Amino acid sequence: MFDRRFLPYWGVAFVTLATLVTLLAMGRNFSCPCGYTLLWYAGDDSGQGSQHLLDWYSPSHLIHGFLFYGATFLLMRRFALGWRLLVSTIVEGAWEVAENTEAVIQRYREFTVSGEYWGDSVVNSAADLAAMFLGFWLALRLPIWVSLLIVVGFEVLTTFLIRDGLTLNIIMLLAPSEAILEWQSAGG
């Protein structure tokens, strides 16, 4: 018998699979065209960024999970957790698809420090979705102050180590700043 309580979780699985199939249909590489997939890729400017499982932008997707949990907690308080996770998965999946359109890839290459960005592999997008799930789950389990420390900590860490992160990425996509671009470029 079908248990309706699991319906949103089936929806999460469907949206996740549909996102990955859509990316394949868009012509995204399944995995790195270099012929191997690393668990962690810390390199830059080689064209292999976002082709392996995890990279410096994985923390941004973890942060998405924290933010989506917080937003759905505030806006969907009366809904069961599964429905809130489904909405979060739809938003993250939509971002993964949008991020891998030619227009957004070109915008990244033109207005950000990511001049060698060619889009994500499907394997990388799957890991990005998994990072969002992990962030959502951590936000559910951890005290708010610990969640905030993790979010701020990852933003500071990536800003310090690679001169980029979720906040800088959003700024540079929506309102590019020559000063930020110069600062980012000076680090590499």
mmCIF file of C-alpha atoms in Angstrom:
data_model
loop_
_atom_site.group_PDB
_atom_site.id
_atom_site.type_symbol
_atom_site.label_atom_id
_atom_site.label_comp_id
_atom_site.label_asym_id
_atom_site.label_seq_id
_atom_site.Cartn_x
_atom_site.Cartn_y
_atom_site.Cartn_z
ATOM 1 C CA MET A 1 0.000 0.000 0.000
ATOM 2 C CA PHE A 2 1.218 3.512 -0.800
ATOM 3 C CA ASP A 3 1.963 5.631 2.254
ATOM 4 C CA ARG A 4 1.237 9.307 1.533
ATOM 5 C CA ARG A 5 3.757 10.419 4.155
ATOM 6 C CA PHE A 6 6.518 9.377 1.763
ATOM 7 C CA LEU A 7 5.107 11.284 -1.224
ATOM 8 C CA PRO A 8 7.375 14.343 -0.815
ATOM 9 C CA TYR A 9 10.435 12.089 -0.526
ATOM 10 C CA TRP A 10 9.465 10.339 -3.760
ATOM 11 C CA GLY A 11 9.163 13.849 -5.187
ATOM 12 C CA VAL A 12 12.693 14.659 -3.977
ATOM 13 C CA ALA A 13 14.014 11.535 -5.710
ATOM 14 C CA PHE A 14 12.095 12.373 -8.895
ATOM 15 C CA VAL A 15 13.279 16.009 -8.983
ATOM 16 C CA THR A 16 16.873 14.923 -8.334
ATOM 17 C CA LEU A 17 16.761 12.346 -11.138
ATOM 18 C CA ALA A 18 14.951 14.755 -13.475
ATOM 19 C CA THR A 19 17.614 17.400 -12.818
ATOM 20 C CA LEU A 20 20.434 15.012 -13.697
ATOM 21 C CA VAL A 21 18.646 13.699 -16.804
ATOM 22 C CA THR A 22 17.961 17.291 -17.902
ATOM 23 C CA LEU A 23 21.649 18.134 -17.531
ATOM 24 C CA LEU A 24 22.584 15.117 -19.648
ATOM 25 C CA ALA A 25 19.997 16.144 -22.258
ATOM 26 C CA MET A 26 21.536 19.636 -22.265
ATOM 27 C CA GLY A 27 24.825 18.051 -23.322
ATOM 28 C CA ARG A 28 26.659 18.304 -20.005
ATOM 29 C CA ASN A 29 29.534 15.858 -19.540
ATOM 30 C CA PHE A 30 28.606 12.942 -17.307
ATOM 31 C CA SER A 31 32.013 13.164 -15.642
ATOM 32 C CA CYS A 32 35.328 14.860 -16.268
ATOM 33 C CA PRO A 33 36.366 14.555 -19.929
ATOM 34 C CA CYS A 34 39.916 14.089 -18.613
ATOM 35 C CA GLY A 35 39.049 10.391 -18.196
ATOM 36 C CA TYR A 36 38.917 10.136 -14.414
ATOM 37 C CA THR A 37 36.883 11.598 -11.569
ATOM 38 C CA LEU A 38 38.518 12.779 -8.378
ATOM 39 C CA LEU A 39 36.729 12.844 -5.029
ATOM 40 C CA TRP A 40 38.170 16.351 -4.433
ATOM 41 C CA TYR A 41 39.536 18.774 -7.000
ATOM 42 C CA ALA A 42 41.302 21.815 -5.585
ATOM 43 C CA GLY A 43 42.826 23.089 -8.815
ATOM 44 C CA ASP A 44 41.837 26.209 -10.670
ATOM 45 C CA ASP A 45 41.915 27.621 -14.201
ATOM 46 C CA SER A 46 42.460 24.250 -15.889
ATOM 47 C CA GLY A 47 38.949 23.744 -17.187
ATOM 48 C CA GLN A 48 38.572 20.800 -14.785
ATOM 49 C CA GLY A 49 36.914 22.842 -12.068
ATOM 50 C CA SER A 50 33.343 21.612 -11.483
ATOM 51 C CA GLN A 51 34.068 18.418 -13.425
ATOM 52 C CA HIS A 52 34.985 16.241 -10.444
ATOM 53 C CA LEU A 53 32.876 15.159 -7.472
ATOM 54 C CA LEU A 54 33.709 17.923 -4.960
ATOM 55 C CA ASP A 55 35.451 21.270 -5.414
ATOM 56 C CA TRP A 56 35.824 24.655 -3.764
ATOM 57 C CA TYR A 57 32.206 25.494 -4.622
ATOM 58 C CA SER A 58 30.774 22.465 -2.778
ATOM 59 C CA PRO A 59 30.561 24.504 0.471
ATOM 60 C CA SER A 60 28.270 26.964 -1.350
ATOM 61 C CA HIS A 61 25.813 24.148 -1.997
ATOM 62 C CA LEU A 62 26.065 23.027 1.625
ATOM 63 C CA ILE A 63 25.211 26.624 2.563
ATOM 64 C CA HIS A 64 22.223 26.461 0.181
ATOM 65 C CA GLY A 65 20.907 23.618 2.335
ATOM 66 C CA PHE A 66 21.206 25.689 5.512
ATOM 67 C CA LEU A 67 19.547 28.682 3.838
ATOM 68 C CA PHE A 68 16.751 26.631 2.262
ATOM 69 C CA TYR A 69 16.031 24.931 5.575
ATOM 70 C CA GLY A 70 15.826 28.336 7.264
ATOM 71 C CA ALA A 71 13.632 29.824 4.537
ATOM 72 C CA THR A 72 11.235 26.885 4.461
ATOM 73 C CA PHE A 73 11.144 26.817 8.260
ATOM 74 C CA LEU A 74 9.991 30.432 8.244
ATOM 75 C CA LEU A 75 7.718 30.328 5.191
ATOM 76 C CA MET A 76 6.362 26.765 5.327
ATOM 77 C CA ARG A 77 6.171 26.136 9.055
ATOM 78 C CA ARG A 78 2.846 24.290 8.757
ATOM 79 C CA PHE A 79 4.184 21.894 6.134
ATOM 80 C CA ALA A 80 5.843 18.589 6.950
ATOM 81 C CA LEU A 81 9.617 18.404 6.633
ATOM 82 C CA GLY A 82 9.400 16.310 3.457
ATOM 83 C CA TRP A 83 7.498 19.033 1.614
ATOM 84 C CA ARG A 84 10.044 21.607 2.715
ATOM 85 C CA LEU A 85 12.858 19.381 1.459
ATOM 86 C CA LEU A 86 11.004 18.936 -1.836
ATOM 87 C CA VAL A 87 10.719 22.709 -2.339
ATOM 88 C CA SER A 88 14.420 23.054 -1.485
ATOM 89 C CA THR A 89 15.296 20.328 -3.990
ATOM 90 C CA ILE A 90 13.235 22.019 -6.706
ATOM 91 C CA VAL A 91 15.072 25.305 -6.101
ATOM 92 C CA GLU A 92 18.506 23.637 -6.025
ATOM 93 C CA GLY A 93 17.697 21.552 -9.106
ATOM 94 C CA ALA A 94 16.486 24.635 -10.968
ATOM 95 C CA TRP A 95 19.727 26.400 -10.047
ATOM 96 C CA GLU A 96 21.820 23.452 -11.275
ATOM 97 C CA VAL A 97 20.015 23.558 -14.622
ATOM 98 C CA ALA A 98 20.196 27.369 -14.890
ATOM 99 C CA GLU A 99 23.864 27.416 -13.856
ATOM 100 C CA ASN A 100 24.663 25.076 -16.733
ATOM 101 C CA THR A 101 22.912 27.022 -19.475
ATOM 102 C CA GLU A 102 25.146 28.653 -22.037
ATOM 103 C CA ALA A 103 23.996 32.129 -20.952
ATOM 104 C CA VAL A 104 24.992 31.642 -17.298
ATOM 105 C CA ILE A 105 28.252 29.879 -18.200
ATOM 106 C CA GLN A 106 29.146 32.838 -20.426
ATOM 107 C CA ARG A 107 28.205 35.287 -17.663
ATOM 108 C CA TYR A 108 30.495 33.457 -15.230
ATOM 109 C CA ARG A 109 33.323 33.522 -17.756
ATOM 110 C CA GLU A 110 32.802 37.167 -18.645
ATOM 111 C CA PHE A 111 32.101 38.810 -15.284
ATOM 112 C CA THR A 112 33.692 36.599 -12.642
ATOM 113 C CA VAL A 113 37.113 35.244 -11.829
ATOM 114 C CA SER A 114 35.935 31.869 -13.236
ATOM 115 C CA GLY A 115 37.334 32.440 -16.720
ATOM 116 C CA GLU A 116 37.901 28.729 -17.288
ATOM 117 C CA TYR A 117 34.428 27.663 -16.145
ATOM 118 C CA TRP A 118 32.784 25.377 -18.693
ATOM 119 C CA GLY A 119 29.817 24.264 -16.597
ATOM 120 C CA ASP A 120 29.399 21.353 -14.215
ATOM 121 C CA SER A 121 29.640 17.679 -15.021
ATOM 122 C CA VAL A 122 26.549 15.677 -14.082
ATOM 123 C CA VAL A 123 28.594 13.942 -11.372
ATOM 124 C CA ASN A 124 29.503 17.352 -9.904
ATOM 125 C CA SER A 125 25.873 18.509 -10.042
ATOM 126 C CA ALA A 126 24.796 15.313 -8.254
ATOM 127 C CA ALA A 127 27.367 16.049 -5.541
ATOM 128 C CA ASP A 128 26.105 19.649 -5.356
ATOM 129 C CA LEU A 129 22.581 18.354 -4.753
ATOM 130 C CA ALA A 130 23.922 15.951 -2.108
ATOM 131 C CA ALA A 131 25.747 18.858 -0.426
ATOM 132 C CA MET A 132 22.472 20.796 -0.309
ATOM 133 C CA PHE A 133 20.750 17.759 1.263
ATOM 134 C CA LEU A 134 23.527 17.550 3.864
ATOM 135 C CA GLY A 135 23.228 21.263 4.669
ATOM 136 C CA PHE A 136 19.449 20.936 5.012
ATOM 137 C CA TRP A 137 19.837 17.941 7.352
ATOM 138 C CA LEU A 138 22.535 19.671 9.424
ATOM 139 C CA ALA A 139 20.353 22.766 9.784
ATOM 140 C CA LEU A 140 17.545 20.514 11.021
ATOM 141 C CA ARG A 141 19.780 18.850 13.621
ATOM 142 C CA LEU A 142 22.120 21.600 14.795
ATOM 143 C CA PRO A 143 21.428 24.612 16.993
ATOM 144 C CA ILE A 144 20.963 27.827 15.012
ATOM 145 C CA TRP A 145 24.207 29.313 16.327
ATOM 146 C CA VAL A 146 26.198 26.287 15.110
ATOM 147 C CA SER A 147 24.500 26.504 11.711
ATOM 148 C CA LEU A 148 25.411 30.197 11.498
ATOM 149 C CA LEU A 149 29.014 29.437 12.464
ATOM 150 C CA ILE A 150 29.250 26.817 9.720
ATOM 151 C CA VAL A 151 27.778 29.148 7.086
ATOM 152 C CA VAL A 152 30.011 32.075 8.060
ATOM 153 C CA GLY A 153 33.000 29.763 8.495
ATOM 154 C CA PHE A 154 32.708 28.315 4.993
ATOM 155 C CA GLU A 155 32.198 31.763 3.468
ATOM 156 C CA VAL A 156 35.293 33.099 5.251
ATOM 157 C CA LEU A 157 37.299 29.970 4.369
ATOM 158 C CA THR A 158 36.503 30.060 0.646
ATOM 159 C CA THR A 159 36.917 33.833 0.494
ATOM 160 C CA PHE A 160 40.344 33.518 2.108
ATOM 161 C CA LEU A 161 41.528 30.454 0.162
ATOM 162 C CA ILE A 162 40.100 31.020 -3.332
ATOM 163 C CA ARG A 163 38.837 34.613 -3.151
ATOM 164 C CA ASP A 164 35.342 33.434 -4.001
ATOM 165 C CA GLY A 165 32.302 31.953 -2.306
ATOM 166 C CA LEU A 166 28.531 32.097 -2.344
ATOM 167 C CA THR A 167 28.240 35.788 -1.446
ATOM 168 C CA LEU A 168 30.899 36.957 -3.903
ATOM 169 C CA ASN A 169 29.486 34.658 -6.568
ATOM 170 C CA ILE A 170 26.018 36.191 -6.233
ATOM 171 C CA ILE A 171 27.388 39.735 -6.283
ATOM 172 C CA MET A 172 29.494 39.073 -9.366
ATOM 173 C CA LEU A 173 26.634 37.389 -11.236
ATOM 174 C CA LEU A 174 24.015 40.031 -10.458
ATOM 175 C CA ALA A 175 26.013 43.254 -10.150
ATOM 176 C CA PRO A 176 29.610 42.723 -11.280
ATOM 177 C CA SER A 177 32.169 44.885 -9.515
ATOM 178 C CA GLU A 178 35.475 45.731 -11.170
ATOM 179 C CA ALA A 179 37.051 46.221 -7.726
ATOM 180 C CA ILE A 180 36.022 42.725 -6.591
ATOM 181 C CA LEU A 181 37.182 41.186 -9.877
ATOM 182 C CA GLU A 182 40.579 42.892 -9.547
ATOM 183 C CA TRP A 183 40.911 41.672 -5.947
ATOM 184 C CA GLN A 184 39.931 38.128 -6.962
ATOM 185 C CA SER A 185 42.309 38.137 -9.929
ATOM 186 C CA ALA A 186 45.221 39.305 -7.774
ATOM 187 C CA GLY A 187 44.961 36.087 -5.753
ATOM 188 C CA GLY A 188 45.655 33.712 -8.601
#
